[in-house]
PDB file of C-alpha atoms in Angstrom:
ATOM      1  CA  THR A  28       0.136  -0.251  -0.038  1.00 52.00           C
ATOM      2  CA  LYS A  29       1.034   3.550  -0.506  1.00 65.00           C
ATOM      3  CA  LYS A  30       1.401   3.720   3.292  1.00 73.00           C
ATOM      4  CA  MET A  31       3.896   1.640   3.692  1.00 79.00           C
ATOM      5  CA  GLY A  32       6.378   4.040   1.272  1.00 79.00           C
ATOM      6  CA  VAL A  33       8.276   3.994  -1.626  1.00 82.00           C
ATOM      7  CA  LEU A  34       8.362   0.484  -3.752  1.00 86.00           C
ATOM      8  CA  LYS A  35      11.876  -0.678  -5.256  1.00 91.00           C
ATOM      9  CA  GLU A  36      12.513  -3.543  -7.494  1.00 91.00           C
ATOM     10  CA  ILE A  37      15.575  -5.973  -8.037  1.00 91.00           C
ATOM     11  CA  ASP A  38      15.653  -9.051 -10.100  1.00 93.00           C
ATOM     12  CA  GLY A  39      11.846  -9.118 -10.211  1.00 92.00           C
ATOM     13  CA  ILE A  40      11.590  -8.512  -6.587  1.00 93.00           C
ATOM     14  CA  LEU A  41       9.300  -5.443  -5.207  1.00 92.00           C
ATOM     15  CA  ALA A  42       9.342  -4.503  -1.263  1.00 93.00           C
ATOM     16  CA  HIS A  43       8.992  -1.261   0.810  1.00 91.00           C
ATOM     17  CA  HIS A  44      11.960  -0.410   2.841  1.00 91.00           C
ATOM     18  CA  SER A  45       9.989  -1.052   6.239  1.00 91.00           C
ATOM     19  CA  CYS A  46       8.989  -4.483   5.408  1.00 92.00           C
ATOM     20  CA  LEU A  47      12.441  -5.126   4.814  1.00 93.00           C
ATOM     21  CA  LEU A  48      13.746  -3.559   7.935  1.00 92.00           C
ATOM     22  CA  PHE A  49      11.051  -5.600   9.867  1.00 91.00           C
ATOM     23  CA  SER A  50      11.494  -8.814   8.419  1.00 94.00           C
ATOM     24  CA  SER A  51      12.417 -11.194  11.118  1.00 92.00           C
ATOM     25  CA  GLY A  52      14.849 -13.593   9.208  1.00 92.00           C
ATOM     26  CA  LEU A  53      16.621 -10.763   7.140  1.00 93.00           C
ATOM     27  CA  CYS A  54      19.629  -8.787   7.814  1.00 91.00           C
ATOM     28  CA  GLN A  55      20.892  -5.688   6.088  1.00 92.00           C
ATOM     29  CA  ALA A  56      24.067  -7.683   4.665  1.00 95.00           C
ATOM     30  CA  GLY A  57      25.218  -4.884   1.857  1.00 95.00           C
ATOM     31  CA  LYS A  58      25.825  -1.241   1.642  1.00 95.00           C
ATOM     32  CA  ASN A  59      22.709   0.909   1.324  1.00 91.00           C
ATOM     33  CA  GLU A  60      23.390   1.237  -2.389  1.00 92.00           C
ATOM     34  CA  GLU A  61      23.425  -2.233  -3.127  1.00 94.00           C
ATOM     35  CA  GLY A  62      20.332  -4.209  -3.850  1.00 94.00           C
ATOM     36  CA  LEU A  63      17.259  -2.981  -1.829  1.00 93.00           C
ATOM     37  CA  TRP A  64      18.669  -0.607   0.611  1.00 93.00           C
ATOM     38  CA  GLY A  65      21.505  -3.040   1.273  1.00 95.00           C
ATOM     39  CA  PHE A  66      19.419  -6.290   1.477  1.00 95.00           C
ATOM     40  CA  LEU A  67      20.782  -8.467  -0.823  1.00 96.00           C
ATOM     41  CA  THR A  68      18.839 -10.462  -3.494  1.00 95.00           C
ATOM     42  CA  PRO A  69      19.853 -13.930  -2.283  1.00 96.00           C
ATOM     43  CA  ASN A  70      18.941 -13.171   1.493  1.00 96.00           C
ATOM     44  CA  ILE A  71      15.394 -11.510   0.279  1.00 95.00           C
ATOM     45  CA  LYS A  72      14.803 -14.705  -1.619  1.00 96.00           C
ATOM     46  CA  LYS A  73      15.807 -17.003   0.969  1.00 96.00           C
ATOM     47  CA  GLU A  74      13.413 -14.876   3.644  1.00 94.00           C
ATOM     48  CA  LEU A  75      10.565 -15.115   1.076  1.00 94.00           C
ATOM     49  CA  SER A  76      11.009 -18.652   1.153  1.00 95.00           C
ATOM     50  CA  ARG A  77      11.033 -18.815   4.538  1.00 95.00           C
ATOM     51  CA  GLY A  78       7.480 -16.918   4.656  1.00 93.00           C
ATOM     52  CA  LYS A  79       5.704 -19.235   2.661  1.00 94.00           C
ATOM     53  CA  ARG A  80       5.335 -21.451   5.861  1.00 95.00           C
ATOM     54  CA  LEU A  81       4.485 -18.392   7.616  1.00 95.00           C
ATOM     55  CA  LYS A  82       0.650 -17.642   8.324  1.00 97.00           C
ATOM     56  CA  CYS A  83      -0.370 -13.956   9.676  1.00 96.00           C
ATOM     57  CA  SER A  84      -1.441 -14.499  13.121  1.00 97.00           C
ATOM     58  CA  PHE A  85      -4.658 -11.758  12.025  1.00 96.00           C
ATOM     59  CA  CYS A  86      -5.334 -12.548   8.567  1.00 96.00           C
ATOM     60  CA  ARG A  87      -4.236 -16.456   8.526  1.00 97.00           C
ATOM     61  CA  LEU A  88      -2.459 -15.622   4.905  1.00 95.00           C
ATOM     62  CA  PRO A  89       1.068 -17.036   4.373  1.00 95.00           C
ATOM     63  CA  GLY A  90       4.043 -14.459   3.922  1.00 94.00           C
ATOM     64  CA  ALA A  91       4.065 -13.312   7.364  1.00 95.00           C
ATOM     65  CA  LEU A  92       7.340 -12.537   7.834  1.00 95.00           C
ATOM     66  CA  VAL A  93       7.293 -10.046  10.970  1.00 96.00           C
ATOM     67  CA  GLY A  94       7.494 -11.667  14.406  1.00 95.00           C
ATOM     68  CA  CYS A  95       6.698 -10.380  18.106  1.00 96.00           C
ATOM     69  CA  HIS A  96      10.163 -10.012  19.492  1.00 95.00           C
ATOM     70  CA  LYS A  97       9.115 -11.444  23.165  1.00 95.00           C
ATOM     71  CA  ALA A  98      10.931 -14.721  23.220  1.00 93.00           C
ATOM     72  CA  ARG A  99       8.442 -17.652  22.843  1.00 95.00           C
ATOM     73  CA  CYS A 100       5.957 -15.745  21.364  1.00 95.00           C
ATOM     74  CA  SER A 101       4.533 -16.899  18.284  1.00 95.00           C
ATOM     75  CA  TYR A 102       2.638 -14.131  16.499  1.00 96.00           C
ATOM     76  CA  THR A 103       3.949 -13.760  13.218  1.00 96.00           C
ATOM     77  CA  TYR A 104       2.181 -11.220  10.795  1.00 95.00           C
ATOM     78  CA  HIS A 105       2.646  -9.252   7.840  1.00 94.00           C
ATOM     79  CA  LEU A 106       3.888  -5.427   8.457  1.00 93.00           C
ATOM     80  CA  THR A 107       0.416  -4.038   7.592  1.00 93.00           C
ATOM     81  CA  CYS A 108      -1.916  -6.302   9.810  1.00 94.00           C
ATOM     82  CA  GLY A 109       0.496  -5.429  12.774  1.00 94.00           C
ATOM     83  CA  PHE A 110       0.095  -2.383  12.379  1.00 91.00           C
ATOM     84  CA  SER A 111      -3.481  -2.425  12.001  1.00 93.00           C
ATOM     85  CA  ASN A 112      -3.847  -4.668  15.075  1.00 94.00           C
ATOM     86  CA  GLY A 113      -2.203  -2.700  17.763  1.00 91.00           C
ATOM     87  CA  CYS A 114       1.467  -4.346  17.236  1.00 93.00           C
ATOM     88  CA  LEU A 115       4.469  -1.865  18.246  1.00 90.00           C
ATOM     89  CA  MET A 116       7.151  -1.367  15.549  1.00 91.00           C
ATOM     90  CA  GLN A 117      10.155   0.169  16.706  1.00 88.00           C
ATOM     91  CA  TYR A 118      11.909   2.347  14.293  1.00 84.00           C
ATOM     92  CA  TYR A 119      15.706   2.340  15.426  1.00 81.00           C
ATOM     93  CA  ASP A 120      18.191  -0.119  16.408  1.00 85.00           C
ATOM     94  CA  ASN A 121      17.227  -3.902  15.326  1.00 87.00           C
ATOM     95  CA  PHE A 122      14.095  -2.411  14.119  1.00 89.00           C
ATOM     96  CA  ARG A 123      12.174  -4.781  16.528  1.00 92.00           C
ATOM     97  CA  SER A 124       8.302  -5.783  16.693  1.00 94.00           C
ATOM     98  CA  PHE A 125       6.309  -6.128  19.234  1.00 94.00           C
ATOM     99  CA  CYS A 126       2.501  -8.075  19.305  1.00 95.00           C
ATOM    100  CA  GLY A 127       0.065  -6.276  21.390  1.00 88.00           C
ATOM    101  CA  THR A 128       0.241  -8.454  24.164  1.00 90.00           C
ATOM    102  CA  HIS A 129       3.863  -7.924  24.765  1.00 91.00           C
ATOM    103  CA  ARG A 130       4.586  -4.395  23.302  1.00 84.00           C
ATOM    104  CA  PRO A 131       6.250  -1.945  25.557  1.00 78.00           C
ATOM    105  CA  ARG A 132       4.090   0.595  27.501  1.00 70.00           C
ATOM    106  CA  GLN A 133       4.948   4.126  29.066  1.00 61.00           C
ATOM    107  CA  ASN A 134       4.148   3.416  32.577  1.00 60.00           C
ATOM    108  CA  PHE A 135       5.222   6.379  34.181  1.00 57.00           C
ATOM    109  CA  LEU A 136       2.734   8.435  32.022  1.00 54.00           C
ATOM    110  CA  GLU A 137      -0.017   5.957  32.567  1.00 56.00           C
ATOM    111  CA  GLU A 138       0.513   6.080  36.336  1.00 57.00           C
ATOM    112  CA  MET A 139       0.552   9.416  36.454  1.00 57.00           C
ATOM    113  CA  LEU A 140      -2.518  10.120  34.117  1.00 62.00           C
ATOM    114  CA  GLY A 141      -4.251   7.114  35.574  1.00 64.00           C
ATOM    115  CA  ARG A 142      -5.010   5.858  31.658  1.00 64.00           C
ATOM    116  CA  THR A 143      -3.649   3.771  29.279  1.00 63.00           C
ATOM    117  CA  VAL A 144      -0.972   6.149  26.990  1.00 52.00           C
ATOM    118  CA  GLU A 145       0.779   5.272  23.739  1.00 54.00           C
ATOM    119  CA  CYS A 146       2.569   8.489  22.767  1.00 51.00           C
ATOM    120  CA  ALA A 147       5.085  10.177  25.541  1.00 45.00           C
ATOM    121  CA  ILE A 148       4.498  13.418  23.615  1.00 43.00           C
ATOM    122  CA  CYS A 149       1.195  13.690  23.705  1.00 43.00           C
ATOM    123  CA  GLY A 150      -0.064  11.365  26.235  1.00 43.00           C
ATOM    124  CA  ASP A 151      -2.949  10.137  23.742  1.00 45.00           C
TER     125      ASP A 151
END
């Protein structure tokens, strides 16, 4: 979808940058100008093959390459399904994803405001 950002193509593979970053079994093995943002074709193909065996915990379709970072959590999902179902994506460091059950909470604000808080800046 357009909300996932720019699509790039290499060797017949189209992918969003975010989708590559959050694919659990994929590492950026090249320099930024190599492959798709540093993700190399053989590694992308291997990850796509792995994804054929993984069904999304939300839509039940195959290709769920994003997984909850919490140890022993079996939730796997498409990035878009994760966004639609309360998962948290951390856009820094190792680009971790957490399902709705295991997503980190901002307890200090929740205690102060007496309600669930997602954003530390606006308190919403």
